[in-house]
Short mmCIF file of C-alpha atoms in Angstrom, two decimals:
data_model
loop_
_atom_site.label_atom_id
_atom_site.label_comp_id
_atom_site.label_asym_id
_atom_site.label_seq_id
_atom_site.Cartn_x
_atom_site.Cartn_y
_atom_site.Cartn_z
CA UNK A 1135 -29.84 30.81 28.03
CA UNK A 1136 -28.23 28.70 30.75
CA UNK A 1137 -24.95 29.96 32.15
CA UNK A 1138 -21.91 27.93 31.06
CA UNK A 1139 -20.66 25.60 33.80
CA UNK A 1140 -17.38 24.54 32.11
CA UNK A 1141 -14.82 26.59 30.19
CA UNK A 1142 -13.59 23.82 27.87
CA UNK A 1143 -14.68 20.33 26.81
CA UNK A 1144 -12.30 18.02 24.92
CA UNK A 1145 -14.16 15.38 22.89
CA UNK A 1146 -12.27 12.40 21.48
CA UNK A 1147 -13.14 8.71 21.59
CA UNK A 1148 -9.48 7.76 22.26
CA UNK A 1149 -7.61 9.11 25.26
CA UNK A 1150 -4.72 8.37 27.57
CA UNK A 1151 -3.43 5.75 28.28
CA UNK A 1152 -4.89 3.44 25.57
CA UNK A 1153 -4.20 5.98 22.82
CA UNK A 1154 -0.62 6.61 23.83
CA UNK A 1155 0.47 9.45 21.55
CA UNK A 1156 -2.71 11.41 20.75
CA UNK A 1157 -4.01 10.52 24.21
CA UNK A 1158 -0.91 11.95 25.89
CA UNK A 1159 -1.18 15.06 23.71
CA UNK A 1160 -4.83 15.60 24.66
CA UNK A 1161 -4.06 14.98 28.32
CA UNK A 1162 -1.30 17.61 28.29
CA UNK A 1163 -3.71 19.96 26.49
CA UNK A 1164 -6.32 19.36 29.21
CA UNK A 1165 -3.78 19.81 32.01
CA UNK A 1166 -2.55 23.10 30.52
CA UNK A 1167 -6.09 24.46 30.17
CA UNK A 1168 -7.05 23.30 33.68
CA UNK A 1169 -4.40 25.57 35.19
CA UNK A 1170 -6.64 28.56 34.50
CA UNK A 1171 -10.14 27.24 33.86
CA UNK A 1172 -12.56 24.35 34.24
CA UNK A 1173 -11.99 21.46 31.82
CA UNK A 1174 -13.94 18.29 31.01
CA UNK A 1175 -12.77 15.37 28.86
CA UNK A 1176 -15.51 13.36 27.10
CA UNK A 1177 -14.13 10.04 25.92
CA UNK A 1178 -14.26 6.23 26.11
CA UNK A 1179 -12.19 4.06 28.41
CA UNK A 1180 -11.78 0.43 29.40
CA UNK A 1181 -11.89 1.07 33.14
CA UNK A 1182 -11.94 3.81 35.78
CA UNK A 1183 -10.08 6.54 33.87
CA UNK A 1184 -10.55 9.20 36.55
CA UNK A 1185 -9.15 6.85 39.19
CA UNK A 1186 -6.20 5.90 36.99
CA UNK A 1187 -5.36 9.55 36.33
CA UNK A 1188 -5.45 10.29 40.07
CA UNK A 1189 -3.25 7.28 40.88
CA UNK A 1190 -0.64 8.48 38.38
CA UNK A 1191 -0.78 12.10 39.53
CA UNK A 1192 -2.14 13.26 36.17
CA UNK A 1193 -5.13 15.31 35.07
CA UNK A 1194 -5.25 17.64 38.06
CA UNK A 1195 -8.43 19.72 37.85
CA UNK A 1196 -9.73 17.80 34.81
CA UNK A 1197 -13.24 16.34 34.99
CA UNK A 1198 -13.63 13.02 33.14
CA UNK A 1199 -16.79 11.69 31.55
CA UNK A 1200 -15.89 8.30 30.04
CA UNK A 1201 -18.18 5.59 28.73
CA UNK A 1202 -17.04 2.03 28.12
CA UNK A 1203 -15.09 1.20 24.94
CA UNK A 1204 -16.18 -1.92 23.05
CA UNK A 1205 -14.27 -1.91 19.74
CA UNK A 1206 -10.70 -1.49 18.40
CA UNK A 1207 -9.24 -0.57 14.99
CA UNK A 1208 -9.42 -4.29 14.09
CA UNK A 1209 -13.17 -4.50 14.77
CA UNK A 1210 -15.69 -4.84 11.95
CA UNK A 1211 -17.09 -1.76 10.22
CA UNK A 1212 -20.66 -2.35 11.43
CA UNK A 1213 -19.56 -2.61 15.07
CA UNK A 1214 -17.50 0.55 14.78
CA UNK A 1215 -20.41 2.46 13.24
CA UNK A 1216 -22.73 1.29 16.03
CA UNK A 1217 -20.24 2.38 18.67
CA UNK A 1218 -19.76 5.76 16.96
CA UNK A 1219 -23.52 6.38 17.16
CA UNK A 1220 -23.54 5.33 20.82
CA UNK A 1221 -20.66 7.69 21.56
CA UNK A 1222 -22.51 10.47 19.70
CA UNK A 1223 -25.47 10.25 22.11
CA UNK A 1224 -23.10 9.99 25.07
CA UNK A 1225 -21.31 13.13 23.89
CA UNK A 1226 -24.49 15.19 23.50
CA UNK A 1227 -25.79 14.19 26.94
CA UNK A 1228 -22.40 14.97 28.47
CA UNK A 1229 -22.19 18.37 26.77
CA UNK A 1230 -25.66 19.35 28.00
CA UNK A 1231 -24.69 18.36 31.53
CA UNK A 1232 -21.30 20.10 31.68
CA UNK A 1233 -22.34 23.08 29.50
CA UNK A 1234 -18.91 24.06 28.08
CA UNK A 1235 -18.29 27.50 26.57
CA UNK A 1236 -15.62 26.05 24.23
CA UNK A 1237 -15.32 22.60 22.67
CA UNK A 1238 -12.44 20.81 20.95
CA UNK A 1239 -13.56 17.87 18.81
CA UNK A 1240 -11.68 15.64 16.38
CA UNK A 1241 -12.58 13.03 13.77
CA UNK A 1242 -12.57 10.17 16.26
CA UNK A 1243 -15.19 9.03 15.57
CA UNK A 1244 -15.83 10.98 12.37
CA UNK A 1245 -18.79 13.05 11.08
CA UNK A 1246 -21.49 12.17 13.61
CA UNK A 1247 -19.72 13.26 16.81
CA UNK A 1248 -18.36 16.53 15.37
CA UNK A 1249 -21.89 17.21 14.05
CA UNK A 1250 -23.48 16.67 17.45
CA UNK A 1251 -20.89 19.07 18.91
CA UNK A 1252 -21.90 21.63 16.26
CA UNK A 1253 -25.57 21.15 17.17
CA UNK A 1254 -24.87 21.63 20.87
CA UNK A 1255 -22.81 24.77 20.19
CA UNK A 1256 -25.55 26.27 17.98
CA UNK A 1257 -28.22 25.54 20.59
CA UNK A 1258 -26.26 26.76 23.59
CA UNK A 1259 -24.21 29.58 22.07
CA UNK A 1260 -20.84 27.90 22.55
CA UNK A 1261 -17.84 27.90 20.19
CA UNK A 1262 -15.91 24.88 18.85
CA UNK A 1263 -12.72 23.99 17.00
CA UNK A 1264 -12.82 20.99 14.65
CA UNK A 1265 -9.63 18.89 14.27
CA UNK A 1266 -9.71 16.82 11.07
CA UNK A 1267 -7.06 14.15 11.45
CA UNK A 1268 -8.73 12.51 8.48
CA UNK A 1269 -11.57 13.56 6.20
CA UNK A 1270 -14.74 11.46 6.08
CA UNK A 1271 -16.73 9.98 4.42
CA UNK A 1272 -14.07 10.08 1.68
CA UNK A 1273 -11.43 8.14 3.65
CA UNK A 1274 -13.93 5.47 4.69
CA UNK A 1275 -15.23 5.15 1.14
CA UNK A 1276 -11.81 3.94 -0.02
CA UNK A 1277 -11.96 1.03 2.42
CA UNK A 1278 -15.63 0.10 2.13
CA UNK A 1279 -17.68 1.77 -0.65
CA UNK A 1280 -20.42 3.87 0.92
CA UNK A 1281 -23.93 4.03 -0.56
CA UNK A 1282 -24.06 7.13 -2.79
CA UNK A 1283 -27.04 8.71 -1.01
CA UNK A 1284 -25.48 8.05 2.39
CA UNK A 1285 -22.15 9.42 1.13
CA UNK A 1286 -23.79 12.69 0.06
CA UNK A 1287 -25.73 12.93 3.31
CA UNK A 1288 -22.57 12.48 5.37
CA UNK A 1289 -20.83 15.14 3.29
CA UNK A 1290 -23.72 17.57 3.85
CA UNK A 1291 -23.62 16.90 7.59
CA UNK A 1292 -19.84 17.34 7.78
CA UNK A 1293 -19.93 20.49 5.64
CA UNK A 1294 -22.39 21.98 8.12
CA UNK A 1295 -19.93 21.24 10.94
CA UNK A 1296 -17.05 22.76 8.97
CA UNK A 1297 -18.91 25.94 8.01
CA UNK A 1298 -20.08 26.70 11.54
CA UNK A 1299 -16.81 25.96 13.34
CA UNK A 1300 -14.78 28.76 14.90
CA UNK A 1301 -11.60 27.16 13.62
CA UNK A 1302 -10.35 24.05 11.83
CA UNK A 1303 -7.12 22.10 12.34
CA UNK A 1304 -5.79 19.60 9.82
CA UNK A 1305 -2.55 17.92 8.69
CA UNK A 1306 -1.51 18.92 5.18
CA UNK A 1307 -1.97 21.52 2.46
CA UNK A 1308 -3.76 18.88 0.35
CA UNK A 1309 -6.27 18.26 3.13
CA UNK A 1310 -6.70 22.00 3.76
CA UNK A 1311 -7.36 22.63 0.08
CA UNK A 1312 -9.89 19.79 -0.13
CA UNK A 1313 -11.72 20.92 3.02
CA UNK A 1314 -12.07 24.45 1.64
CA UNK A 1315 -13.22 23.24 -1.79
CA UNK A 1316 -15.70 20.67 -0.50
CA UNK A 1317 -17.36 22.71 2.23
CA UNK A 1318 -16.82 26.31 1.10
CA UNK A 1319 -16.12 27.11 4.75
CA UNK A 1320 -14.83 30.54 5.67
CA UNK A 1321 -13.47 29.33 9.01
CA UNK A 1322 -9.71 29.70 9.50
CA UNK A 1323 -7.83 26.45 8.75
CA UNK A 1324 -4.59 25.75 10.64
CA UNK A 1325 -2.00 23.03 9.95
CA UNK A 1326 -0.63 20.97 12.82
CA UNK A 1327 1.62 17.92 12.43
CA UNK A 1328 0.94 14.61 14.13
CA UNK A 1329 2.93 14.34 17.36
CA UNK A 1330 5.36 11.66 18.51
CA UNK A 1331 7.40 10.76 21.59
CA UNK A 1332 10.88 12.27 21.98
CA UNK A 1333 13.74 9.95 21.06
CA UNK A 1334 17.51 10.46 20.86
CA UNK A 1335 18.47 9.45 17.31
CA UNK A 1336 21.15 6.80 16.85
CA UNK A 1337 23.63 7.63 14.03
CA UNK A 1338 22.68 5.78 10.85
CA UNK A 1339 25.97 3.84 10.68
CA UNK A 1340 25.47 2.54 14.25
CA UNK A 1341 22.01 1.10 13.65
CA UNK A 1342 22.06 -2.68 13.89
CA UNK A 1343 18.76 -3.60 12.20
CA UNK A 1344 17.47 -3.16 8.67
CA UNK A 1345 13.79 -2.32 7.92
CA UNK A 1346 10.87 -1.76 10.30
CA UNK A 1347 7.14 -1.24 9.90
CA UNK A 1348 5.65 0.15 13.11
CA UNK A 1349 1.97 1.07 13.30
CA UNK A 1350 -1.45 -0.03 12.19
CA UNK A 1351 -1.41 -2.78 9.54
CA UNK A 1352 -4.78 -1.56 8.33
CA UNK A 1353 -6.82 -1.40 5.15
CA UNK A 1354 -5.10 1.71 3.76
CA UNK A 1355 -1.45 0.75 4.31
CA UNK A 1356 -0.96 -1.43 1.20
CA UNK A 1357 -0.06 -4.39 3.43
CA UNK A 1358 -0.93 -7.11 0.85
CA UNK A 1359 1.36 -5.43 -1.71
CA UNK A 1360 4.09 -5.02 0.89
CA UNK A 1361 3.97 -8.66 1.97
CA UNK A 1362 4.02 -9.94 -1.63
CA UNK A 1363 7.06 -7.78 -2.39
CA UNK A 1364 8.90 -9.02 0.71
CA UNK A 1365 8.21 -12.64 -0.25
CA UNK A 1366 9.46 -11.99 -3.77
CA UNK A 1367 12.54 -10.18 -2.49
CA UNK A 1368 13.45 -12.98 -0.09
CA UNK A 1369 12.88 -15.63 -2.78
CA UNK A 1370 15.40 -13.76 -4.93
CA UNK A 1371 18.02 -13.98 -2.19
CA UNK A 1372 17.48 -10.62 -0.49
CA UNK A 1373 19.58 -10.15 2.66
CA UNK A 1374 17.65 -7.51 4.58
CA UNK A 1375 15.76 -8.33 7.78
CA UNK A 1376 12.21 -6.99 8.32
CA UNK A 1377 10.56 -6.19 11.66
CA UNK A 1378 6.84 -5.52 12.09
CA UNK A 1379 5.11 -4.14 15.18
CA UNK A 1380 1.46 -3.17 15.62
CA UNK A 1381 -2.05 -4.50 15.15
CA UNK A 1382 -4.75 -4.07 12.52
CA UNK A 1383 -6.83 -6.14 10.14
CA UNK A 1384 -3.74 -7.53 8.37
CA UNK A 1385 -1.88 -8.49 11.55
CA UNK A 1386 -2.54 -12.21 10.98
CA UNK A 1387 -1.08 -11.95 7.45
CA UNK A 1388 2.06 -10.32 8.83
CA UNK A 1389 2.37 -13.04 11.46
CA UNK A 1390 2.02 -15.72 8.77
CA UNK A 1391 4.87 -14.13 6.82
CA UNK A 1392 7.02 -14.06 9.95
CA UNK A 1393 6.25 -17.75 10.58
CA UNK A 1394 7.44 -18.59 7.05
CA UNK A 1395 10.69 -16.60 6.99
CA UNK A 1396 13.52 -16.20 9.50
CA UNK A 1397 14.25 -12.75 8.05
CA UNK A 1398 10.84 -11.45 9.18
CA UNK A 1399 9.85 -10.79 12.80
CA UNK A 1400 6.41 -9.84 14.06
CA UNK A 1401 6.32 -8.34 17.58
CA UNK A 1402 2.59 -7.67 17.86
CA UNK A 1403 1.29 -4.54 19.55
CA UNK A 1404 3.90 -2.78 21.71
CA UNK A 1405 3.79 0.46 23.78
CA UNK A 1406 4.44 3.68 21.87
CA UNK A 1407 7.65 4.42 23.79
CA UNK A 1408 9.00 0.96 22.93
CA UNK A 1409 7.93 1.46 19.32
CA UNK A 1410 9.95 4.69 19.17
CA UNK A 1411 13.05 2.90 20.44
CA UNK A 1412 12.44 0.02 18.03
CA UNK A 1413 12.36 2.41 15.06
CA UNK A 1414 15.56 4.02 16.36
CA UNK A 1415 17.39 0.68 16.02
CA UNK A 1416 16.58 0.35 12.31
CA UNK A 1417 18.16 1.98 9.28
CA UNK A 1418 14.91 2.17 7.32
CA UNK A 1419 11.20 2.45 8.11
CA UNK A 1420 8.33 1.52 5.78
CA UNK A 1421 5.64 4.12 5.11
CA UNK A 1422 3.13 2.54 2.70
CA UNK A 1423 -0.09 4.45 2.04
CA UNK A 1424 -2.92 4.35 -0.50
CA UNK A 1425 -2.50 7.29 -2.89
CA UNK A 1426 -6.16 8.31 -2.87
CA UNK A 1427 -6.32 8.50 0.91
CA UNK A 1428 -3.46 11.01 1.07
CA UNK A 1429 -6.00 13.63 -0.06
CA UNK A 1430 -7.99 12.92 3.09
CA UNK A 1431 -5.43 11.77 5.69
CA UNK A 1432 -1.73 11.66 6.55
CA UNK A 1433 0.05 8.69 8.20
CA UNK A 1434 0.56 9.31 11.92
CA UNK A 1435 3.75 7.24 12.09
CA UNK A 1436 5.57 9.75 9.86
CA UNK A 1437 6.41 12.00 12.82
CA UNK A 1438 7.95 9.17 14.85
CA UNK A 1439 10.03 8.14 11.86
CA UNK A 1440 11.27 11.71 11.30
CA UNK A 1441 12.19 12.22 14.96
CA UNK A 1442 14.23 9.01 15.03
CA UNK A 1443 16.37 9.91 12.02
CA UNK A 1444 15.46 6.59 10.41
CA UNK A 1445 15.39 6.63 6.61
CA UNK A 1446 11.80 6.54 5.34
CA UNK A 1447 10.85 4.28 2.44
CA UNK A 1448 7.52 5.74 1.36
CA UNK A 1449 5.45 3.43 -0.83
CA UNK A 1450 3.13 5.74 -2.75
CA UNK A 1451 2.81 7.80 -5.91
CA UNK A 1452 5.19 10.73 -6.44
CA UNK A 1453 2.33 13.24 -6.71
CA UNK A 1454 1.05 12.77 -3.15
CA UNK A 1455 1.41 14.79 0.05
CA UNK A 1456 3.40 11.93 1.61
CA UNK A 1457 5.92 11.81 -1.25
CA UNK A 1458 6.31 15.60 -1.13
CA UNK A 1459 6.82 15.46 2.64
CA UNK A 1460 9.58 12.85 2.31
CA UNK A 1461 11.31 14.82 -0.44
CA UNK A 1462 10.97 18.30 1.06
CA UNK A 1463 12.24 17.23 4.49
CA UNK A 1464 14.95 14.96 3.07
CA UNK A 1465 13.93 12.07 5.31
CA UNK A 1466 14.14 9.19 2.84
CA UNK A 1467 13.14 7.89 -0.58
CA UNK A 1468 9.89 7.28 -2.44
CA UNK A 1469 8.98 4.04 -4.22
CA UNK A 1470 6.05 3.59 -6.61
CA UNK A 1471 3.31 1.26 -5.26
CA UNK A 1472 4.35 -1.58 -7.57
CA UNK A 1473 5.66 -5.01 -6.55
CA UNK A 1474 8.64 -5.08 -8.90
CA UNK A 1475 9.61 -1.50 -8.05
CA UNK A 1476 9.44 -2.29 -4.35
CA UNK A 1477 11.64 -5.36 -4.74
CA UNK A 1478 14.20 -3.24 -6.60
CA UNK A 1479 14.06 -0.68 -3.79
CA UNK A 1480 14.82 -3.36 -1.19
CA UNK A 1481 17.89 -4.47 -3.15
CA UNK A 1482 18.93 -0.81 -3.51
CA UNK A 1483 18.72 -0.33 0.27
CA UNK A 1484 21.16 -3.22 0.77
CA UNK A 1485 23.85 -1.02 -0.83
CA UNK A 1486 23.15 2.08 1.28
CA UNK A 1487 25.40 1.80 4.32
CA UNK A 1488 25.70 5.40 5.49
CA UNK A 1489 23.01 8.06 5.23
CA UNK A 1490 21.83 11.10 7.19
CA UNK A 1491 18.13 11.80 7.65
CA UNK A 1492 18.22 14.16 10.64
CA UNK A 1493 15.62 16.95 10.52
CA UNK A 1494 16.51 20.42 11.80
CA UNK A 1495 15.85 21.54 15.38
CA UNK A 1496 12.86 23.74 14.52
CA UNK A 1497 11.09 20.98 12.59
CA UNK A 1498 11.91 18.54 15.36
CA UNK A 1499 10.30 20.74 18.01
CA UNK A 1500 7.06 20.90 16.01
CA UNK A 1501 6.71 17.10 16.04
CA UNK A 1502 6.90 16.69 19.82
CA UNK A 1503 3.88 16.15 22.09
CA UNK A 1504 4.34 19.30 24.25
CA UNK A 1505 4.26 21.50 21.12
CA UNK A 1506 1.18 19.64 19.86
CA UNK A 1507 -0.62 20.19 23.18
CA UNK A 1508 0.35 23.88 23.35
CA UNK A 1509 -0.88 24.48 19.79
CA UNK A 1510 -4.22 22.85 20.56
CA UNK A 1511 -4.56 25.19 23.53
CA UNK A 1512 -3.58 28.24 21.48
CA UNK A 1513 -5.93 27.39 18.61
CA UNK A 1514 -8.89 26.28 20.73
CA UNK A 1515 -9.00 28.73 23.62
CA UNK A 1516 -9.64 32.32 22.45
CA UNK A 1517 -7.28 35.05 23.69
CA UNK A 1518 -10.09 36.72 25.60
CA UNK A 1519 -10.58 33.51 27.56
CA UNK A 1520 -6.92 32.97 28.49
CA UNK A 1521 -7.02 33.23 32.24
CA UNK A 1522 -10.72 32.52 31.67
CA UNK A 1523 -13.36 34.48 33.52
#
């Protein structure tokens, strides 16, 4: 068997700087590991990522293998599938060339790339940790129904990856329970929250703006329901002002709403640090999510909302992981995914002038990027390899 050339490979289609939060977390993870071993990042980028890292004084000792990125979250499903397959082949070739002893891989892109990592590790005697930030094909099936035979095949493939992993990382107890039930894996499953940028919370009473939605206006965020409710609320004389920031397949619908109403602003896609400050100016933040998908994913914007101290208005069923998270942490209120109920909630928020949604210091620490990066290092690199060989 060929001797390993690299101690750790980090595989993720999105990376710094395009993916600002997860990308920064993975970069800090890579930088921490590179202090004591050889590290390679396998990803996609729009330009010369290695050169950009060097120019910014980042990624010291980190090897970069990046192929060109062609799609975004707003691209069509067929294009995204084609690019995922392309990245799968790129990943396998890169792994064979760098020969890592340990691999970190996430669900970006899902199923096929983690599977090819599992195949490499089985062939070359390496170990890998699988980070499920969402569970596929179930999450995808909610957006676009997947052929039943293909659905079962993808489940079989992903179950193989889960069963042979040295460790699994995911986001919620619901996801952990489903992973165990679906795959019957005996691998240890760890929970790790989504990370967010640090922000100094503004006291609720000093916030000057009303309600913000900041993130991907995608297929699972109940955007059509949200926009209908806002129109209804404003037609009934509602006084609150709404701010939207971010892209996604429903971005044009959000812009159309902003064009029709002075009480709605659409800022487009903005940098993550600016988004954090934008949320910090608002009293309330919208967190709409499809109930079914909460079994297989958890909204990434939740951490940024919690760190800011902004009140969360979760639009989902009460028996979901998101609703339980809002209630258990005391970070806001939950509204049923119903147009009339949502309109009533908006009017109710008009009367709430002073609230406190600050999370405690320990919970706050666990939502920050440095903690996220350190946990990835702790969970991915075995104790016997700390300090490497």
